[in-house]
mmCIF file of C-alpha atoms in Angstrom:
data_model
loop_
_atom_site.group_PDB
_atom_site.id
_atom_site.type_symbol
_atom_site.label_atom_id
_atom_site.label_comp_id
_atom_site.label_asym_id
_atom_site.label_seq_id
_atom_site.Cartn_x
_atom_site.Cartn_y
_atom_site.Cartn_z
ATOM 1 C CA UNK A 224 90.018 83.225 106.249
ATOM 2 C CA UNK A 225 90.867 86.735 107.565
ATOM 3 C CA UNK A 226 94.661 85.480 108.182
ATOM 4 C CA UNK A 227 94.921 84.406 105.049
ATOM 5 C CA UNK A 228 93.725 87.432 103.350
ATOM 6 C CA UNK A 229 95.842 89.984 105.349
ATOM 7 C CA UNK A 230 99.071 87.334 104.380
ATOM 8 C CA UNK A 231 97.436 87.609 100.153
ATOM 9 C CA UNK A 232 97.262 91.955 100.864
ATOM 10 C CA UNK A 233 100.839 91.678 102.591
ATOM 11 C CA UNK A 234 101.957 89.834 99.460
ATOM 12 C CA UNK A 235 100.401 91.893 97.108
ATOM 13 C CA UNK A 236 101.806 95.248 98.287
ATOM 14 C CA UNK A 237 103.808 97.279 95.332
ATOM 15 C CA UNK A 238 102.890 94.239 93.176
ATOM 16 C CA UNK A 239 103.242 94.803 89.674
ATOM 17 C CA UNK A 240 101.230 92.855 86.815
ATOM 18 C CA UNK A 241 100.699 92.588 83.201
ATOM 19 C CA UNK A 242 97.278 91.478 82.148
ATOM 20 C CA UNK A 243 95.690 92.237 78.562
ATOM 21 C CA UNK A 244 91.703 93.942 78.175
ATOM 22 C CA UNK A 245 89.739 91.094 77.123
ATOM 23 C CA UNK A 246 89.820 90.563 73.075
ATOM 24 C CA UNK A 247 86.508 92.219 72.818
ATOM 25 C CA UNK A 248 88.563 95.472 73.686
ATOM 26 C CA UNK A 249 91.413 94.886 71.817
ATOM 27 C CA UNK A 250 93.610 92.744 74.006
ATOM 28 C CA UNK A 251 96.023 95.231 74.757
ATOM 29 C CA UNK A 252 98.548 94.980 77.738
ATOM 30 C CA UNK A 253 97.983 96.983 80.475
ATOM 31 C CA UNK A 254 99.767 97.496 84.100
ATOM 32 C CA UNK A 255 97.718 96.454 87.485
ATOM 33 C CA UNK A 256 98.054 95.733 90.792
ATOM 34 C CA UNK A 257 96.268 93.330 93.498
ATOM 35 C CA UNK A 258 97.726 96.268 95.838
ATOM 36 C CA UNK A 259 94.721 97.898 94.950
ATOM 37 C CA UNK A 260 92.230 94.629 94.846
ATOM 38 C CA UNK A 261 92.816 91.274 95.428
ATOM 39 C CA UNK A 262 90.919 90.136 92.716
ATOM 40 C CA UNK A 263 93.778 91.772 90.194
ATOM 41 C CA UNK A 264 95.431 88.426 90.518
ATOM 42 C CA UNK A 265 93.276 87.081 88.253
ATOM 43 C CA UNK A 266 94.584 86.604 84.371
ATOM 44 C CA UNK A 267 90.827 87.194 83.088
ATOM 45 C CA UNK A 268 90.472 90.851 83.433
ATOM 46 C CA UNK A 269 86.778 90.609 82.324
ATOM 47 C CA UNK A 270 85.933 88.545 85.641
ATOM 48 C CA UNK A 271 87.756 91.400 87.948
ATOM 49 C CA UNK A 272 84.915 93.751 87.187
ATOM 50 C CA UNK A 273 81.995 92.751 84.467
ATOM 51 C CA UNK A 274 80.399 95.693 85.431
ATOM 52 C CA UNK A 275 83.077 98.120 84.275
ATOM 53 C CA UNK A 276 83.330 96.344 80.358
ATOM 54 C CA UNK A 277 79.249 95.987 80.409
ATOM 55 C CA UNK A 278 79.071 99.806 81.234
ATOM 56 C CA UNK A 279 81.553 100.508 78.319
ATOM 57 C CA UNK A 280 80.174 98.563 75.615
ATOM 58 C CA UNK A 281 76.892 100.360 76.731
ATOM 59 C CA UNK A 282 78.054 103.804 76.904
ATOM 60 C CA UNK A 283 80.967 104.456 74.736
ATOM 61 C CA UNK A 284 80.639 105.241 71.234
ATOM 62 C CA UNK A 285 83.322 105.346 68.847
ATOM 63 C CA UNK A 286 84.856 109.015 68.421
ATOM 64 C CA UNK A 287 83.868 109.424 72.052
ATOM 65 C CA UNK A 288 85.773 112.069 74.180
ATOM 66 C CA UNK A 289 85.259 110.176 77.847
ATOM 67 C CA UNK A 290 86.356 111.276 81.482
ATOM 68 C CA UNK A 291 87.083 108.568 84.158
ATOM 69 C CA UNK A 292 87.395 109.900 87.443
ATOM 70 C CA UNK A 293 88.094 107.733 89.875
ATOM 71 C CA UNK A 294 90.308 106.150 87.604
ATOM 72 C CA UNK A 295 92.082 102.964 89.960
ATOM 73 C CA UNK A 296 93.909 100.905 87.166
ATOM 74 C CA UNK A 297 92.195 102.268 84.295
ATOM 75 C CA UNK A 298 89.931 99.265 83.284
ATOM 76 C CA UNK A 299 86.744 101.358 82.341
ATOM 77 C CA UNK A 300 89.290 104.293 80.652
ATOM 78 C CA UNK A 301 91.448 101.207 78.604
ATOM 79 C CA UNK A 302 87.686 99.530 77.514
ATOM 80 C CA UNK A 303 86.657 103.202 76.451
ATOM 81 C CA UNK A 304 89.906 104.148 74.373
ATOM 82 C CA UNK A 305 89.452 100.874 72.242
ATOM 83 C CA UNK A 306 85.277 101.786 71.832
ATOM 84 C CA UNK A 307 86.328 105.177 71.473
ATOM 85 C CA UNK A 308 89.179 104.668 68.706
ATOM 86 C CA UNK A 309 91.160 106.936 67.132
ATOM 87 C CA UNK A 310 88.598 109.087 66.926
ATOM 88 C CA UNK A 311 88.011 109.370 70.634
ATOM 89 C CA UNK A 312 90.226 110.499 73.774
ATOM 90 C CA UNK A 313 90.307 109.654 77.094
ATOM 91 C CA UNK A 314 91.252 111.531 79.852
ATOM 92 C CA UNK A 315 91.818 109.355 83.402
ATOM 93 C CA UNK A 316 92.043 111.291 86.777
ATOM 94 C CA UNK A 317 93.498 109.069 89.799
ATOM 95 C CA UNK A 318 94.007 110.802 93.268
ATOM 96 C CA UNK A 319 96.344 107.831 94.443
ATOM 97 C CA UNK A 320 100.144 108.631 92.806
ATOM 98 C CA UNK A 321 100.567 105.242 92.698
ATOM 99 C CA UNK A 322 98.106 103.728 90.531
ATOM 100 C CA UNK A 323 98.118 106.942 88.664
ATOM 101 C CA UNK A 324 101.770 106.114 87.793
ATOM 102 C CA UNK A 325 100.760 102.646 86.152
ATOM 103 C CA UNK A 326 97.700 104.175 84.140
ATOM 104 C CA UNK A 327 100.064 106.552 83.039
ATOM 105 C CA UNK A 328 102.422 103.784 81.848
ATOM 106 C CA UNK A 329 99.438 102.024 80.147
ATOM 107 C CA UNK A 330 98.667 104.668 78.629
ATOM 108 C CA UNK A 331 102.371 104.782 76.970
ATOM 109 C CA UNK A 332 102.127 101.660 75.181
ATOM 110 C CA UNK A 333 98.737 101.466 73.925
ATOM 111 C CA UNK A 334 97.838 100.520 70.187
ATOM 112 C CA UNK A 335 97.570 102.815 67.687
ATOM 113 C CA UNK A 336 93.700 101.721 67.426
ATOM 114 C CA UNK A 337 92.850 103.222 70.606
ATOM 115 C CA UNK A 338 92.214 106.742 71.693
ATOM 116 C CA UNK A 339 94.895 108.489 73.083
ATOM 117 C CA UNK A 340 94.586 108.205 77.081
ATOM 118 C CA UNK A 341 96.207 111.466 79.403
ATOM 119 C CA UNK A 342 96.559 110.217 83.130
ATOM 120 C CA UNK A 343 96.438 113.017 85.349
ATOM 121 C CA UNK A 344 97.511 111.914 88.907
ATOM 122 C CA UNK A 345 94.631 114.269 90.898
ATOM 123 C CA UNK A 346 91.528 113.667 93.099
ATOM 124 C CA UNK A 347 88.386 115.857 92.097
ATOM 125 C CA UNK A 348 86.238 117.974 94.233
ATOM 126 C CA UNK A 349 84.477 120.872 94.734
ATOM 127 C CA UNK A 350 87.133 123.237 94.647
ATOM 128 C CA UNK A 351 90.377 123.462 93.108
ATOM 129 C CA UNK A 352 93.426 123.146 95.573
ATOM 130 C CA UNK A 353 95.437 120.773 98.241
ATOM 131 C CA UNK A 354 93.082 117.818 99.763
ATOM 132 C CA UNK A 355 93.585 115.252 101.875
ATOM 133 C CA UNK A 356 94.147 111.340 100.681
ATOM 134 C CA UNK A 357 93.447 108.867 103.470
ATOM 135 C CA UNK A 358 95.182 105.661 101.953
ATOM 136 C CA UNK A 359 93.301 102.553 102.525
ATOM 137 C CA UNK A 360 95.429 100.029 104.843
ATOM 138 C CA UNK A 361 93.093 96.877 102.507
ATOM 139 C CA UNK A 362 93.663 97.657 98.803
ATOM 140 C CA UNK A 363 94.531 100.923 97.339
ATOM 141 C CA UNK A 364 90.968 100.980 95.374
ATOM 142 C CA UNK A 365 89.270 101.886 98.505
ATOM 143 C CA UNK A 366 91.641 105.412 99.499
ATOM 144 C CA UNK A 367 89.763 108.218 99.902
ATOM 145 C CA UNK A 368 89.675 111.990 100.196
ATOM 146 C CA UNK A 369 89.474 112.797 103.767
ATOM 147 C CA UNK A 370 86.193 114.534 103.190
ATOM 148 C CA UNK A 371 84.595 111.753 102.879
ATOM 149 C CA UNK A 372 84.065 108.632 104.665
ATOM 150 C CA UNK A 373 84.945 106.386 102.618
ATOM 151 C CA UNK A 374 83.958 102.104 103.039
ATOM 152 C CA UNK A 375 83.776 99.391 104.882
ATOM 153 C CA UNK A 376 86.438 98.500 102.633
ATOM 154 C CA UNK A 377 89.546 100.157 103.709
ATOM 155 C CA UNK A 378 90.526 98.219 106.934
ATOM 156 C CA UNK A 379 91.769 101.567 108.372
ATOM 157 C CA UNK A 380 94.276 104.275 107.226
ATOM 158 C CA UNK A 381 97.889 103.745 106.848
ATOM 159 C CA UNK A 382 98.836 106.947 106.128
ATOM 160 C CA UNK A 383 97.489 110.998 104.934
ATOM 161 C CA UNK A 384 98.521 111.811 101.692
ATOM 162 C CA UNK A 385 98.381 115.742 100.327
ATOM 163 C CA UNK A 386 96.961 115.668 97.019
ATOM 164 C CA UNK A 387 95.769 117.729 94.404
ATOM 165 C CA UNK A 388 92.177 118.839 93.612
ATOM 166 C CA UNK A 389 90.237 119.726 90.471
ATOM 167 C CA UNK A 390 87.191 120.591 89.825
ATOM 168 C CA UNK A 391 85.063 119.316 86.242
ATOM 169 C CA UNK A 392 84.112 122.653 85.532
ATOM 170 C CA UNK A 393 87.847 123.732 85.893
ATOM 171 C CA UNK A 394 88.894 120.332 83.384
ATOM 172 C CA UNK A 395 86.209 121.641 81.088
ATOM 173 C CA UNK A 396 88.129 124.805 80.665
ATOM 174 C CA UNK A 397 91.073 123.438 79.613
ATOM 175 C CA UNK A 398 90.090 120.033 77.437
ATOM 176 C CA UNK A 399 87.226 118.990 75.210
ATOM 177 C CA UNK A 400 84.143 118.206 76.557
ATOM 178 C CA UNK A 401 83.154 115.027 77.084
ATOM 179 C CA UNK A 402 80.464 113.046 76.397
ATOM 180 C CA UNK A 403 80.223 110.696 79.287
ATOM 181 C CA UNK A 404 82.160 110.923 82.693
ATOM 182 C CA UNK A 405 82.406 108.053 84.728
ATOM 183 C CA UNK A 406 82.734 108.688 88.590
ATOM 184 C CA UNK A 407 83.577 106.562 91.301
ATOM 185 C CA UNK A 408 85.710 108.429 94.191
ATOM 186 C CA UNK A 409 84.831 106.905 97.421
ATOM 187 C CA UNK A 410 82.065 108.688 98.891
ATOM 188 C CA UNK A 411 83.336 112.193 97.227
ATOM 189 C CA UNK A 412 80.687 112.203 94.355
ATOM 190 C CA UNK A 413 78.984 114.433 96.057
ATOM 191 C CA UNK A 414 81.849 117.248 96.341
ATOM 192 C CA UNK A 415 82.908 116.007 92.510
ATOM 193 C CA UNK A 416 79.227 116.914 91.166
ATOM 194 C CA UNK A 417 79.305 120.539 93.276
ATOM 195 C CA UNK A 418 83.006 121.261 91.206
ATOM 196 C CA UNK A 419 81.030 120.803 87.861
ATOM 197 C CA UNK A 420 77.851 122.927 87.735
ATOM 198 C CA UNK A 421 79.142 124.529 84.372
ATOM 199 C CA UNK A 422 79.698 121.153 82.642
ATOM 200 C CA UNK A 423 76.282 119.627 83.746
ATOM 201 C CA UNK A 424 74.645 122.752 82.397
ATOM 202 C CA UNK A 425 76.282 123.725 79.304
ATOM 203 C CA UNK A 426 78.140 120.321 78.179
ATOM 204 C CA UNK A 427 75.645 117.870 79.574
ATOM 205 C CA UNK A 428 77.231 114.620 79.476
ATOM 206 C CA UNK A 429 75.834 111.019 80.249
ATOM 207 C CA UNK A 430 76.933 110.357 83.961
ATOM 208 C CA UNK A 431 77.540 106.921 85.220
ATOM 209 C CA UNK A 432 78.229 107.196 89.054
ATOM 210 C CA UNK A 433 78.618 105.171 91.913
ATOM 211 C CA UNK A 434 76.797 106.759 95.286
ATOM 212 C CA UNK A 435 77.129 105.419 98.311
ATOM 213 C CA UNK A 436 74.045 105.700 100.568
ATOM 214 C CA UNK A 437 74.991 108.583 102.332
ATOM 215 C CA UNK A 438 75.248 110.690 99.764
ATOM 216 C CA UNK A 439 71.495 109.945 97.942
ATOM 217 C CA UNK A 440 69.457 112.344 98.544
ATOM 218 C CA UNK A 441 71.963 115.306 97.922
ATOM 219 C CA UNK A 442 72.965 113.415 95.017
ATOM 220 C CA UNK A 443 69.573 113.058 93.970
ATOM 221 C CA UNK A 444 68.736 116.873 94.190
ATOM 222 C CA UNK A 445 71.809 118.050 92.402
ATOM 223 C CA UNK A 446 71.408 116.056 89.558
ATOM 224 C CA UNK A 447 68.136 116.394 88.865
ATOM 225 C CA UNK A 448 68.569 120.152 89.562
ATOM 226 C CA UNK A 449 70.360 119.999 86.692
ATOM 227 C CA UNK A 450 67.854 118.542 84.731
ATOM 228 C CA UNK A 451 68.849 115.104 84.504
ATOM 229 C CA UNK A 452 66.961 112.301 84.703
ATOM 230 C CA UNK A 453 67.893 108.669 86.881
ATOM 231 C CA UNK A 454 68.763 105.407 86.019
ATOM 232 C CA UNK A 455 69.661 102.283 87.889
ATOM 233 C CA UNK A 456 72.545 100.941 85.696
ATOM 234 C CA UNK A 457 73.022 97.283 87.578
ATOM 235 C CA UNK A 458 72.417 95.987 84.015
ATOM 236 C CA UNK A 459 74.199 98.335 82.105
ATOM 237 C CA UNK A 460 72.705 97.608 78.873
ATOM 238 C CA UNK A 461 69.174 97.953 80.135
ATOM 239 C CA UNK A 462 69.401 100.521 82.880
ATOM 240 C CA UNK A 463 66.136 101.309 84.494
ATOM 241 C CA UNK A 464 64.261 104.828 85.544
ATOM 242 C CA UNK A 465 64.764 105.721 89.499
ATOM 243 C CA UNK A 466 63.334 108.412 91.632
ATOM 244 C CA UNK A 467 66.682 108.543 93.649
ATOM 245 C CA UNK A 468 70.065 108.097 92.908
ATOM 246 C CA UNK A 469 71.610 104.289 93.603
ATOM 247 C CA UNK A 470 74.824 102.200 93.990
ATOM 248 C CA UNK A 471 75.611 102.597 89.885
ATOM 249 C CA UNK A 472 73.406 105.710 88.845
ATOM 250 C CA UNK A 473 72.892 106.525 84.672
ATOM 251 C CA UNK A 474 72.083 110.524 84.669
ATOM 252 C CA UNK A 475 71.037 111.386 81.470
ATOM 253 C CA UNK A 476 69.751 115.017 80.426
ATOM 254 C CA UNK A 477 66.387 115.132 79.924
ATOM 255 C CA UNK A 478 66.401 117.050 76.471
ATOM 256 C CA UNK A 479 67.714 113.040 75.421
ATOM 257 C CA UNK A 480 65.936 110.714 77.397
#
């Protein structure tokens, strides 16, 4: 089994596909890769993560202005331009060049039906400058900033990658504010959340976020520093209150809960 998966990710390096959102999101063609998951092979993009689309259809409401950090092929930031409409806008943040190059592209041909979606090849942090991207030797989805450990996931490094790092509260100075970011960065959540105390206190978005177990309890006590309140979101449409952050964390402010 593991020979035959290394000879699937040796095949699916660079690998280039055209899949369409499932017709529920508007069936548009995007770009993807199985260079970043296997599971991209499949035609059915609605089987490659249910999770994502459940979390949109949850989440987004149309004339939303969303942030997707973390951004991979753009899945959850495709799913929230068509819920968002043309009322909406998207903005997707990717730290790996690569797959930021094919959101990008995406992003090109979209419908006129969906909000506009601006790809902006960068990792976020805690501060703004030049980080380190360890790139997964497994699929690209796993690559990580160097300050953090990353997964079981990435079978290793194959190589360092400079890259360049925001912060949210800088991004909140220079677009709308949204209102709901979606992270998932690898382990770096916790650096991601310390860059954005000015948009958790003054723009107060819904948060969906993945933490890895490391990272709970100083998760935990930065969100709800901030006044927000904790939600396990494994059933995105009925997420349920938490004392501690988990896997896929809701944070809502409390002034809405």
């Amino acid at each position: 089994m593991a020979m035959i998966r290394a000879l699937l990710e040796r095949l699916s390096r660079d690998r280039i596909l055209r899949r369409r959102l499932p017709a529920s999101f508007g069936g548009a063609e995007i770009l993807v890769s199985p260079a970043s998951a296997l599971k991209l092979w499949r035609r059915d993009l609605r089987r490659v993560d249910p999770w994502l689309f459940a979390a949109v259809s949850a989440r987004v409401k149309p004339g939303s202005t969303v942030w997707d950090v973390g951004a991979n092929v753009g899945l959850f930031a495709f799913g929230a331009a068509f819920r968002a409409g043309t009322g909406g806008r998207v903005v997707a943040l990717e730290a790996d060049p690569w797959l930021a190059e094919l959101v990008w592209r995406s992003a090109g041909d979209l419908p006129a039906d969906y909000a506009p979606v601006t790809a902006l090849g960068a990792a976020v942090a805690a501060q703004v400058g030049i980080g380190e991207l360890a790139l997964a030797r497994r699929g690209r989805a796993a690559s990580h900033l160097t300050l953090a450990t990353g997964s079981s996931q990435t079978g290793g490094t194959r190589s360092l990658r400079p890259v360049v790092t925001l912060t949210l509260d800088w991004l909140l100075e220079r677009l709308a504010p949204p209102q709901l970011v979606k992270i998932d960065v690898e382990g770096a959540e916790v650096a991601c959340l310390e860059g954005g105390a000015r948009l958790l206190g003054e723009a107060r978005p819904e948060l969906l976020i993945e933490v890895t177990e490391a990272n709970v309890p100083r998760a935990t006590a930065l969100l709800e520093g901030h006044g927000y309140r904790l939600f396990d979101a494994a059933d995105p449409a009925s997420p349920k209150a938490t004392r501690a952050a988990v896997w896929n964390t809701l944070a809502l402010p409390a002034e809405r809960c």
